GROMACS .gro file of C-alpha atoms in nm:
model
  208
    1MET     CA    1   1.800  -8.495   1.198
    2ASP     CA    2   1.951  -8.190   0.983
    3SER     CA    3   1.972  -7.864   1.194
    4LEU     CA    4   1.707  -7.619   1.137
    5CYS     CA    5   1.933  -7.343   0.980
    6GLU     CA    6   2.068  -7.624   0.748
    7GLN     CA    7   1.761  -7.809   0.608
    8ASN     CA    8   1.696  -7.570   0.329
    9THR     CA    9   2.048  -7.656   0.191
   10ALA     CA   10   1.890  -7.957   0.054
   11VAL     CA   11   1.666  -7.739  -0.171
   12ALA     CA   12   1.848  -7.680  -0.491
   13TRP     CA   13   1.704  -7.367  -0.645
   14GLY     CA   14   1.819  -7.459  -0.989
   15SER     CA   15   1.649  -7.807  -0.974
   16TYR     CA   16   1.302  -7.643  -0.999
   17ARG     CA   17   1.147  -7.514  -1.306
   18SER     CA   18   1.023  -7.188  -1.125
   19PRO     CA   19   1.102  -6.978  -0.796
   20ARG     CA   20   0.744  -7.100  -0.679
   21GLU     CA   21   0.823  -7.477  -0.696
   22ALA     CA   22   1.135  -7.382  -0.513
   23PHE     CA   23   0.954  -7.179  -0.252
   24GLU     CA   24   0.693  -7.441  -0.205
   25ALA     CA   25   0.971  -7.672  -0.148
   26VAL     CA   26   1.107  -7.451   0.138
   27VAL     CA   27   0.766  -7.420   0.286
   28ARG     CA   28   0.731  -7.796   0.325
   29THR     CA   29   1.068  -7.795   0.477
   30HIS     CA   30   0.997  -7.520   0.739
   31MET     CA   31   0.620  -7.507   0.784
   32LYS     CA   32   0.594  -7.704   1.131
   33ASP     CA   33   0.897  -7.516   1.278
   34ALA     CA   34   0.744  -7.163   1.178
   35TYR     CA   35   0.397  -7.288   1.319
   36PHE     CA   36   0.555  -7.386   1.653
   37ILE     CA   37   0.771  -7.084   1.682
   38ALA     CA   38   0.485  -6.868   1.638
   39LEU     CA   39   0.271  -7.078   1.868
   40GLY     CA   40   0.530  -7.034   2.144
   41LEU     CA   41   0.575  -6.666   2.087
   42VAL     CA   42   0.193  -6.573   2.064
   43GLY     CA   43   0.030  -6.849   2.281
   44ASN     CA   44  -0.252  -6.910   2.039
   45ARG     CA   45  -0.308  -7.182   1.797
   46GLU     CA   46  -0.521  -6.977   1.555
   47ASP     CA   47  -0.305  -6.673   1.550
   48ALA     CA   48   0.027  -6.890   1.538
   49LEU     CA   49  -0.134  -7.066   1.197
   50GLU     CA   50  -0.235  -6.703   1.070
   51LEU     CA   51   0.086  -6.552   1.145
   52SER     CA   52   0.306  -6.832   1.007
   53GLN     CA   53   0.109  -6.829   0.712
   54GLU     CA   54   0.128  -6.454   0.659
   55ALA     CA   55   0.520  -6.475   0.708
   56PHE     CA   56   0.552  -6.722   0.436
   57TYR     CA   57   0.329  -6.486   0.209
   58ARG     CA   58   0.563  -6.206   0.275
   59ALA     CA   59   0.860  -6.413   0.214
   60TYR     CA   60   0.735  -6.508  -0.095
   61LYS     CA   61   0.699  -6.178  -0.215
   62HIS     CA   62   1.060  -6.106  -0.161
   63PHE     CA   63   1.201  -6.459  -0.219
   64ASP     CA   64   1.368  -6.339  -0.557
   65GLN     CA   65   1.584  -6.115  -0.335
   66LEU     CA   66   1.743  -6.417  -0.158
   67ASN     CA   67   2.062  -6.529  -0.314
   68ASP     CA   68   2.200  -6.727  -0.026
   69GLN     CA   69   2.012  -7.065   0.025
   70GLU     CA   70   2.168  -7.120   0.340
   71ARG     CA   71   2.052  -6.783   0.496
   72PHE     CA   72   1.649  -6.856   0.418
   73PHE     CA   73   1.562  -6.957   0.792
   74PRO     CA   74   1.753  -6.664   0.955
   75TRP     CA   75   1.600  -6.430   0.694
   76PHE     CA   76   1.245  -6.580   0.733
   77TYR     CA   77   1.265  -6.604   1.112
   78GLN     CA   78   1.296  -6.230   1.105
   79ILE     CA   79   0.981  -6.173   0.926
   80LEU     CA   80   0.799  -6.424   1.137
   81ARG     CA   81   0.912  -6.278   1.509
   82ASN     CA   82   0.846  -5.937   1.363
   83LEU     CA   83   0.474  -6.036   1.277
   84CYS     CA   84   0.441  -6.198   1.610
   85PHE     CA   85   0.560  -5.936   1.826
   86SER     CA   86   0.372  -5.661   1.629
   87HIS     CA   87   0.062  -5.878   1.682
   88LEU     CA   88   0.118  -5.903   2.059
   89ARG     CA   89   0.179  -5.534   2.086
   90LYS     CA   90  -0.124  -5.440   1.881
   91ARG     CA   91  -0.361  -5.641   2.099
   92ARG     CA   92  -0.183  -5.534   2.422
   93LEU     CA   93  -0.256  -5.881   2.546
   94ARG     CA   94  -0.270  -5.908   2.920
   95ARG     CA   95  -0.027  -6.126   3.103
   96ALA     CA   96  -0.238  -6.451   3.084
   97GLU     CA   97  -0.436  -6.389   2.777
   98SER     CA   98  -0.163  -6.591   2.560
   99LEU     CA   99  -0.293  -6.893   2.735
  100ASP     CA  100  -0.689  -6.808   2.751
  101GLU     CA  101  -0.754  -6.954   2.396
  102LEU     CA  102  -0.476  -7.204   2.382
  103ASP     CA  103  -0.594  -7.575   2.336
  104SER     CA  104  -0.506  -7.782   2.625
  105GLU     CA  105  -0.289  -7.997   2.395
  106PRO     CA  106  -0.084  -7.856   2.093
  107PRO     CA  107  -0.101  -8.090   1.780
  108GLN     CA  108   0.140  -8.358   1.766
  109PHE     CA  109   0.393  -8.404   1.476
  110GLY     CA  110   0.657  -8.636   1.647
  111PRO     CA  111   0.670  -9.000   1.608
  112ALA     CA  112   0.400  -9.226   1.760
  113ASP     CA  113   0.658  -9.336   2.041
  114ALA     CA  114   0.754  -8.989   2.141
  115PHE     CA  115   0.417  -8.891   2.279
  116ASP     CA  116   0.262  -9.037   2.587
  117PRO     CA  117  -0.092  -8.927   2.634
  118GLU     CA  118  -0.148  -9.023   3.017
  119MET     CA  119   0.193  -8.829   3.073
  120VAL     CA  120   0.047  -8.518   2.890
  121ALA     CA  121  -0.279  -8.536   3.068
  122GLU     CA  122  -0.113  -8.571   3.426
  123ARG     CA  123   0.088  -8.280   3.330
  124ASN     CA  124  -0.180  -8.021   3.184
  125GLU     CA  125  -0.181  -7.818   3.475
  126SER     CA  126   0.192  -7.787   3.528
  127LYS     CA  127   0.232  -7.721   3.151
  128ASP     CA  128  -0.032  -7.439   3.157
  129ARG     CA  129   0.187  -7.281   3.464
  130VAL     CA  130   0.496  -7.297   3.230
  131TRP     CA  131   0.293  -7.146   2.932
  132ARG     CA  132   0.198  -6.865   3.157
  133ALA     CA  133   0.557  -6.818   3.289
  134ILE     CA  134   0.677  -6.791   2.937
  135SER     CA  135   0.412  -6.542   2.833
  136ARG     CA  136   0.532  -6.287   3.108
  137LEU     CA  137   0.889  -6.291   2.958
  138ASP     CA  138   0.982  -5.995   2.727
  139GLU     CA  139   1.044  -6.041   2.372
  140LYS     CA  140   1.415  -6.110   2.340
  141HIS     CA  141   1.402  -6.349   2.647
  142ARG     CA  142   1.076  -6.543   2.522
  143GLU     CA  143   1.225  -6.602   2.201
  144VAL     CA  144   1.540  -6.764   2.305
  145ILE     CA  145   1.327  -7.002   2.540
  146VAL     CA  146   1.121  -7.088   2.231
  147LEU     CA  147   1.403  -7.155   1.996
  148ARG     CA  148   1.606  -7.367   2.252
  149HIS     CA  149   1.323  -7.534   2.436
  150PHE     CA  150   1.080  -7.577   2.164
  151ARG     CA  151   1.279  -7.627   1.855
  152GLN     CA  152   1.611  -7.731   2.011
  153LEU     CA  153   1.828  -7.522   1.813
  154SER     CA  154   2.191  -7.519   1.917
  155TYR     CA  155   2.343  -7.192   2.051
  156ASP     CA  156   2.536  -7.155   1.718
  157GLU     CA  157   2.199  -7.177   1.533
  158MET     CA  158   2.033  -6.939   1.760
  159ALA     CA  159   2.307  -6.684   1.702
  160ARG     CA  160   2.253  -6.715   1.335
  161VAL     CA  161   1.883  -6.667   1.360
  162LEU     CA  162   1.904  -6.384   1.598
  163PHE     CA  163   2.203  -6.209   1.444
  164CYS     CA  164   2.399  -6.195   1.758
  165ASN     CA  165   2.701  -6.384   1.889
  166ARG     CA  166   2.703  -6.701   2.092
  167GLY     CA  167   2.767  -6.493   2.408
  168THR     CA  168   2.467  -6.276   2.398
  169VAL     CA  169   2.241  -6.594   2.325
  170THR     CA  170   2.391  -6.755   2.634
  171SER     CA  171   2.335  -6.457   2.846
  172ARG     CA  172   1.975  -6.418   2.737
  173LEU     CA  173   1.905  -6.783   2.775
  174TYR     CA  174   2.045  -6.758   3.128
  175TYR     CA  175   1.870  -6.459   3.240
  176ALA     CA  176   1.527  -6.623   3.087
  177ARG     CA  177   1.580  -6.956   3.284
  178GLN     CA  178   1.638  -6.750   3.599
  179ARG     CA  179   1.325  -6.554   3.532
  180LEU     CA  180   1.106  -6.850   3.480
  181LYS     CA  181   1.244  -6.997   3.797
  182GLU     CA  182   1.141  -6.698   3.988
  183ILE     CA  183   0.796  -6.701   3.823
  184LEU     CA  184   0.739  -7.089   3.886
  185GLU     CA  185   0.942  -7.084   4.220
  186GLY     CA  186   0.830  -7.364   4.457
  187SER     CA  187   0.656  -7.559   4.148
  188PRO     CA  188   0.805  -7.913   4.092
  189GLU     CA  189   0.847  -7.850   3.721
  190THR     CA  190   1.080  -7.537   3.749
  191ASP     CA  191   1.394  -7.728   3.762
  192GLY     CA  192   1.330  -7.958   3.493
  193PHE     CA  193   1.245  -7.653   3.257
  194ALA     CA  194   1.527  -7.479   3.373
  195ASP     CA  195   1.776  -7.751   3.279
  196GLY     CA  196   1.649  -7.805   2.932
  197SER     CA  197   1.371  -8.076   2.974
  198ALA     CA  198   1.061  -7.925   2.943
  199ASP     CA  199   0.902  -8.262   2.828
  200GLU     CA  200   0.556  -8.145   2.815
  201LEU     CA  201   0.658  -7.873   2.573
  202ARG     CA  202   0.871  -8.038   2.342
  203LYS     CA  203   0.651  -8.337   2.280
  204GLY     CA  204   0.399  -8.102   2.156
  205GLY     CA  205   0.629  -7.953   1.889
  206GLN     CA  206   0.897  -8.206   1.841
  207ARG     CA  207   1.124  -8.141   1.537
  208VAL     CA  208   1.117  -8.449   1.321
   0.00000   0.00000   0.00000
């Protein structure tokens, strides 16, 4: 599987008849990642779909300004995250509101053998607790959890996307995990999430 930040290198701008065709190829490459990142940030399926579509629309308007193909996703991510966090601030979401409208099960995009319906059904309650805990993190700590545990970005990829160094990523992720442990203290899923498993979340948004 190609890394998220490198997937778009397969798109050769010159091989398409128009910028529109090239952009459509980029959308096909990143649409699932964009949706699930937005879902992780705002916690609402309809909002995530709308915001990811709006991010692609805004990116298309300025697509001709992008000269470096390999920088597409970090550039696009800034558009997406700004839309998501602006959305949250404008609505003044309450602590648990990010879960109230979230369907009990995110759409599945992974291979058939990567998803166990019985396991997910058994973990619905614990999954909701994790979602609620994530919704209580501040912006910079929520996004590192989403990028690492939802989309499985490497530390170096996260540094590229967030325009910071690896040490900053490590520090933010450590703090975010510690904060989640505090919120979920005493629950059986805490340790699993803190060490990177978070099966109930990854299987809902597994990269393919």
